[in-house]
Short mmCIF file of C-alpha atoms in Angstrom, two decimals:
data_model
loop_
_atom_site.label_atom_id
_atom_site.label_comp_id
_atom_site.label_asym_id
_atom_site.label_seq_id
_atom_site.Cartn_x
_atom_site.Cartn_y
_atom_site.Cartn_z
CA MET A 1 117.24 74.76 44.07
CA ALA A 2 115.34 76.04 47.10
CA SER A 3 111.70 76.84 46.58
CA ARG A 4 110.74 80.44 45.96
CA ALA A 5 107.58 82.47 45.71
CA GLU A 6 107.87 82.06 41.92
CA PRO A 7 109.92 78.96 41.01
CA ALA A 8 112.88 79.66 38.77
CA SER A 9 112.55 76.26 37.15
CA THR A 10 109.35 74.41 36.48
CA ALA A 11 108.48 71.11 34.97
CA GLU A 12 105.40 72.60 33.31
CA PRO A 13 105.12 75.47 30.83
CA THR A 14 105.23 78.81 32.59
CA ASP A 15 104.35 81.33 29.89
CA THR A 16 100.82 82.44 29.23
CA GLY A 17 100.84 80.89 25.76
CA GLY A 18 101.47 77.42 27.21
CA ARG A 19 104.87 77.23 25.51
CA ARG A 20 108.36 77.04 26.97
CA ASP A 21 111.13 79.19 25.56
CA TRP A 22 114.87 78.66 25.65
CA ARG A 23 115.19 80.34 29.06
CA ASP A 24 112.94 77.73 30.67
CA VAL A 25 114.94 74.94 29.08
CA ALA A 26 118.23 76.56 30.16
CA ARG A 27 117.01 76.91 33.77
CA ASP A 28 115.90 73.29 33.86
CA ALA A 29 119.23 72.16 32.43
CA ALA A 30 121.17 74.22 34.98
CA ASP A 31 119.06 72.91 37.86
CA LEU A 32 119.57 69.28 36.80
CA ALA A 33 123.30 69.86 36.35
CA LEU A 34 123.51 71.29 39.86
CA LEU A 35 121.48 68.36 41.17
CA GLY A 36 123.96 65.94 39.60
CA ILE A 37 126.95 67.75 41.08
CA LEU A 38 125.42 67.76 44.56
CA LEU A 39 124.47 64.10 44.18
CA THR A 40 128.02 63.17 43.25
CA LEU A 41 129.55 65.16 46.10
CA ALA A 42 127.16 63.60 48.62
CA ALA A 43 128.00 60.11 47.32
CA VAL A 44 131.78 60.55 47.50
CA PRO A 45 132.08 58.70 50.86
CA LEU A 46 130.43 55.72 49.03
CA LEU A 47 128.51 54.65 52.14
CA THR A 48 126.26 57.67 51.56
CA ALA A 49 125.63 56.79 47.91
CA ALA A 50 122.17 55.36 48.55
CA ALA A 51 121.14 58.35 50.66
CA ALA A 52 122.42 60.73 47.99
CA ALA A 53 120.58 58.92 45.19
CA GLY A 54 117.35 58.73 47.19
CA THR A 55 117.46 62.40 48.15
CA ALA A 56 118.13 63.45 44.56
CA SER A 57 115.29 61.24 43.35
CA ALA A 58 112.94 62.79 45.92
CA ALA A 59 113.91 66.26 44.68
CA VAL A 60 113.17 65.29 41.07
CA HIS A 61 109.90 63.71 42.17
CA ASP A 62 108.83 67.01 43.76
CA TRP A 63 109.97 69.00 40.74
CA THR A 64 108.11 66.91 38.19
CA ARG A 65 104.89 67.02 40.18
CA THR A 66 104.80 70.48 41.72
CA GLY A 67 106.95 72.48 39.32
CA SER A 68 109.37 73.64 42.02
CA TRP A 69 112.34 72.16 43.83
CA PRO A 70 112.19 71.32 47.54
CA SER A 71 113.80 73.78 49.92
CA ALA A 72 117.40 73.31 50.99
CA ARG A 73 116.21 72.56 54.53
CA THR A 74 113.91 69.80 53.30
CA THR A 75 116.65 68.31 51.15
CA VAL A 76 119.21 68.32 53.97
CA ARG A 77 116.67 66.80 56.36
CA ARG A 78 115.85 64.04 53.89
CA PHE A 79 119.51 63.27 53.35
CA GLY A 80 120.35 63.18 57.05
CA ARG A 81 117.36 60.98 57.78
CA SER A 82 118.32 58.44 55.10
CA VAL A 83 122.09 58.16 55.65
CA LEU A 84 122.08 55.34 58.22
CA PRO A 85 119.25 53.30 56.64
CA GLY A 86 121.02 53.67 53.29
CA VAL A 87 124.39 52.27 54.40
CA PRO A 88 123.42 48.59 53.88
CA VAL A 89 121.93 49.52 50.50
CA SER A 90 125.15 51.27 49.49
CA LEU A 91 127.23 48.27 50.56
CA LEU A 92 124.98 45.85 48.68
CA ALA A 93 125.02 47.98 45.53
CA LEU A 94 128.80 48.41 45.63
CA ALA A 95 129.37 44.69 46.20
CA ALA A 96 127.03 43.72 43.35
CA ALA A 97 128.64 46.22 40.99
CA ALA A 98 132.13 45.03 41.89
CA LEU A 99 131.24 41.36 41.39
CA LEU A 100 129.55 42.00 38.04
CA ALA A 101 132.45 44.17 36.86
CA ALA A 102 134.97 41.49 37.86
CA ASP A 103 132.93 38.82 36.10
CA LEU A 104 132.64 40.88 32.92
CA ALA A 105 136.36 41.65 32.96
CA ALA A 106 137.23 37.98 33.44
CA LEU A 107 134.98 36.91 30.58
CA ALA A 108 136.25 39.66 28.29
CA THR A 109 139.91 38.73 28.85
CA GLY A 110 139.32 34.99 28.55
CA ARG A 111 140.33 34.18 32.12
CA VAL A 112 136.94 32.52 32.60
CA PRO A 113 135.58 30.08 29.99
CA GLY A 114 132.36 30.90 28.22
CA GLY A 115 133.37 33.08 25.32
CA PRO A 116 131.26 35.83 23.73
CA ALA A 117 127.96 34.08 24.54
CA ALA A 118 128.63 34.06 28.28
CA LEU A 119 129.88 37.64 28.09
CA LEU A 120 126.68 38.74 26.33
CA VAL A 121 124.42 36.95 28.81
CA THR A 122 126.30 38.44 31.77
CA ALA A 123 126.13 41.90 30.24
CA LEU A 124 122.37 41.57 29.72
CA ILE A 125 121.91 40.42 33.31
CA ALA A 126 123.98 43.34 34.58
CA ALA A 127 122.00 45.81 32.46
CA SER A 128 118.68 44.36 33.63
CA LEU A 129 119.74 44.62 37.27
CA ALA A 130 120.80 48.22 36.64
CA GLY A 131 117.38 48.97 35.13
CA TYR A 132 115.70 47.45 38.17
CA ALA A 133 117.95 49.52 40.44
CA GLY A 134 116.91 52.61 38.50
CA LEU A 135 113.25 51.87 39.15
CA VAL A 136 114.03 51.34 42.85
CA VAL A 137 115.60 54.81 42.93
CA VAL A 138 112.45 56.26 41.35
CA GLU A 139 110.26 54.47 43.91
CA VAL A 140 112.45 55.74 46.74
CA GLY A 141 112.06 59.27 45.40
CA GLY A 142 108.30 58.92 45.66
CA ASN A 143 108.72 57.86 49.28
CA GLY A 144 110.65 60.96 50.30
CA GLY A 145 114.10 59.49 49.76
CA GLY A 146 113.81 56.45 52.02
CA ARG A 147 112.04 53.10 52.58
CA TRP A 148 114.45 51.11 50.42
CA ARG A 149 113.13 47.66 51.29
CA ALA A 150 109.52 48.51 50.51
CA SER A 151 110.60 50.38 47.37
CA ALA A 152 112.60 47.35 46.20
CA ARG A 153 109.54 45.11 46.58
CA SER A 154 107.35 47.63 44.78
CA ALA A 155 109.88 47.96 41.95
CA ALA A 156 110.09 44.19 41.58
CA ARG A 157 106.32 43.94 41.18
CA ALA A 158 106.35 46.85 38.71
CA CYS A 159 109.04 45.16 36.60
CA LEU A 160 107.00 41.97 36.39
CA ASP A 161 103.77 43.83 35.65
CA ALA A 162 105.31 46.05 32.94
CA PRO A 163 108.39 44.44 31.32
CA THR A 164 108.49 47.13 28.64
CA ARG A 165 108.97 49.80 31.30
CA TRP A 166 111.74 47.69 32.83
CA ALA A 167 113.37 47.44 29.40
CA ALA A 168 113.05 51.20 28.88
CA LEU A 169 114.69 51.93 32.22
CA THR A 170 117.44 49.43 31.40
CA GLY A 171 118.05 51.36 28.19
CA VAL A 172 118.26 54.65 30.10
CA VAL A 173 120.85 53.28 32.53
CA ALA A 174 122.83 51.61 29.72
CA LEU A 175 122.89 54.84 27.72
CA ALA A 176 123.96 56.81 30.79
CA GLY A 177 126.77 54.31 31.39
CA LEU A 178 127.93 54.61 27.79
CA LEU A 179 127.89 58.40 27.94
CA ALA A 180 129.80 58.33 31.23
CA VAL A 181 132.59 56.46 29.45
CA LEU A 182 132.59 58.74 26.41
CA VAL A 183 132.31 62.19 28.01
CA THR A 184 135.05 63.98 29.87
CA PRO A 185 135.20 62.94 33.55
CA VAL A 186 134.28 66.43 34.75
CA ALA A 187 130.91 66.08 33.00
CA VAL A 188 129.99 62.79 34.69
CA PRO A 189 128.45 64.48 37.79
CA ILE A 190 126.27 66.60 35.50
CA LEU A 191 125.18 63.44 33.69
CA ALA A 192 124.03 61.97 37.00
CA GLY A 193 121.36 64.62 37.44
CA TYR A 194 120.03 64.12 33.93
CA THR A 195 119.95 60.36 34.47
CA VAL A 196 117.78 60.64 37.58
CA ALA A 197 115.40 62.95 35.72
CA ALA A 198 115.30 60.57 32.73
CA LEU A 199 114.45 57.63 35.00
CA HIS A 200 111.49 59.53 36.43
CA ALA A 201 110.35 60.68 32.99
CA VAL A 202 110.52 57.21 31.46
CA THR A 203 108.74 55.63 34.42
CA VAL A 204 105.79 58.00 34.16
CA ARG A 205 105.66 57.95 30.37
CA ARG A 206 105.77 54.16 30.12
CA SER A 207 103.12 53.90 32.83
CA LEU A 208 100.80 56.06 30.73
CA ALA A 209 101.66 54.24 27.51
CA THR A 210 100.95 50.80 28.96
CA GLY A 211 97.86 51.94 30.82
CA THR A 212 99.28 50.99 34.21
CA ALA A 213 99.35 53.36 37.14
CA PRO A 214 102.70 54.22 38.72
CA SER A 215 103.46 52.28 41.86
CA PRO A 216 101.60 53.81 44.79
CA GLU A 217 103.61 55.84 47.22
CA LEU A 218 104.00 54.60 50.74
CA PRO A 219 102.67 56.69 53.61
#
């Protein structure tokens, strides 16, 4: 995915007629699949999950805006710079996911009273939080893969200002979660790369549709 004199994969049409052929689509698909695999490998220690997600988001941010991927040196530097600041974020995300999963499991098996109504409400809350987390990842990507606290505040304001965008991102994360359950486990890392790209695409598209500007990037 390193940058070249002529990028192998671009986010914009590359042919003189302004149209993309199947080779462009295939290159983009391969690049996103590789991104997902690298993201998954980098997140295996769990404590590096936030750094891996932020670095992948930064790479997609560069790709969608410049048409080329960042160099390997830039990507490694971003990841190394964000590992330590991302540890608390990884712990918080893992703890929240574990608590929500335990709550959903308890409601689904009847160990906790509440029935289907409580299960539905909890599932909606979990999905909404996941959509918010997806927007935080997009914001972090615009900040070079770091600045989680500021990105979280910016994402919170964006969710309140544009609830439809929040709902769209929630749908993206929910669909990705459903596909992760349905597809073969070996394809889950590939799905991760497509999910990050979809989050960026939906964020920009919904911003244009609602007439709101994307959240400004931090210096």
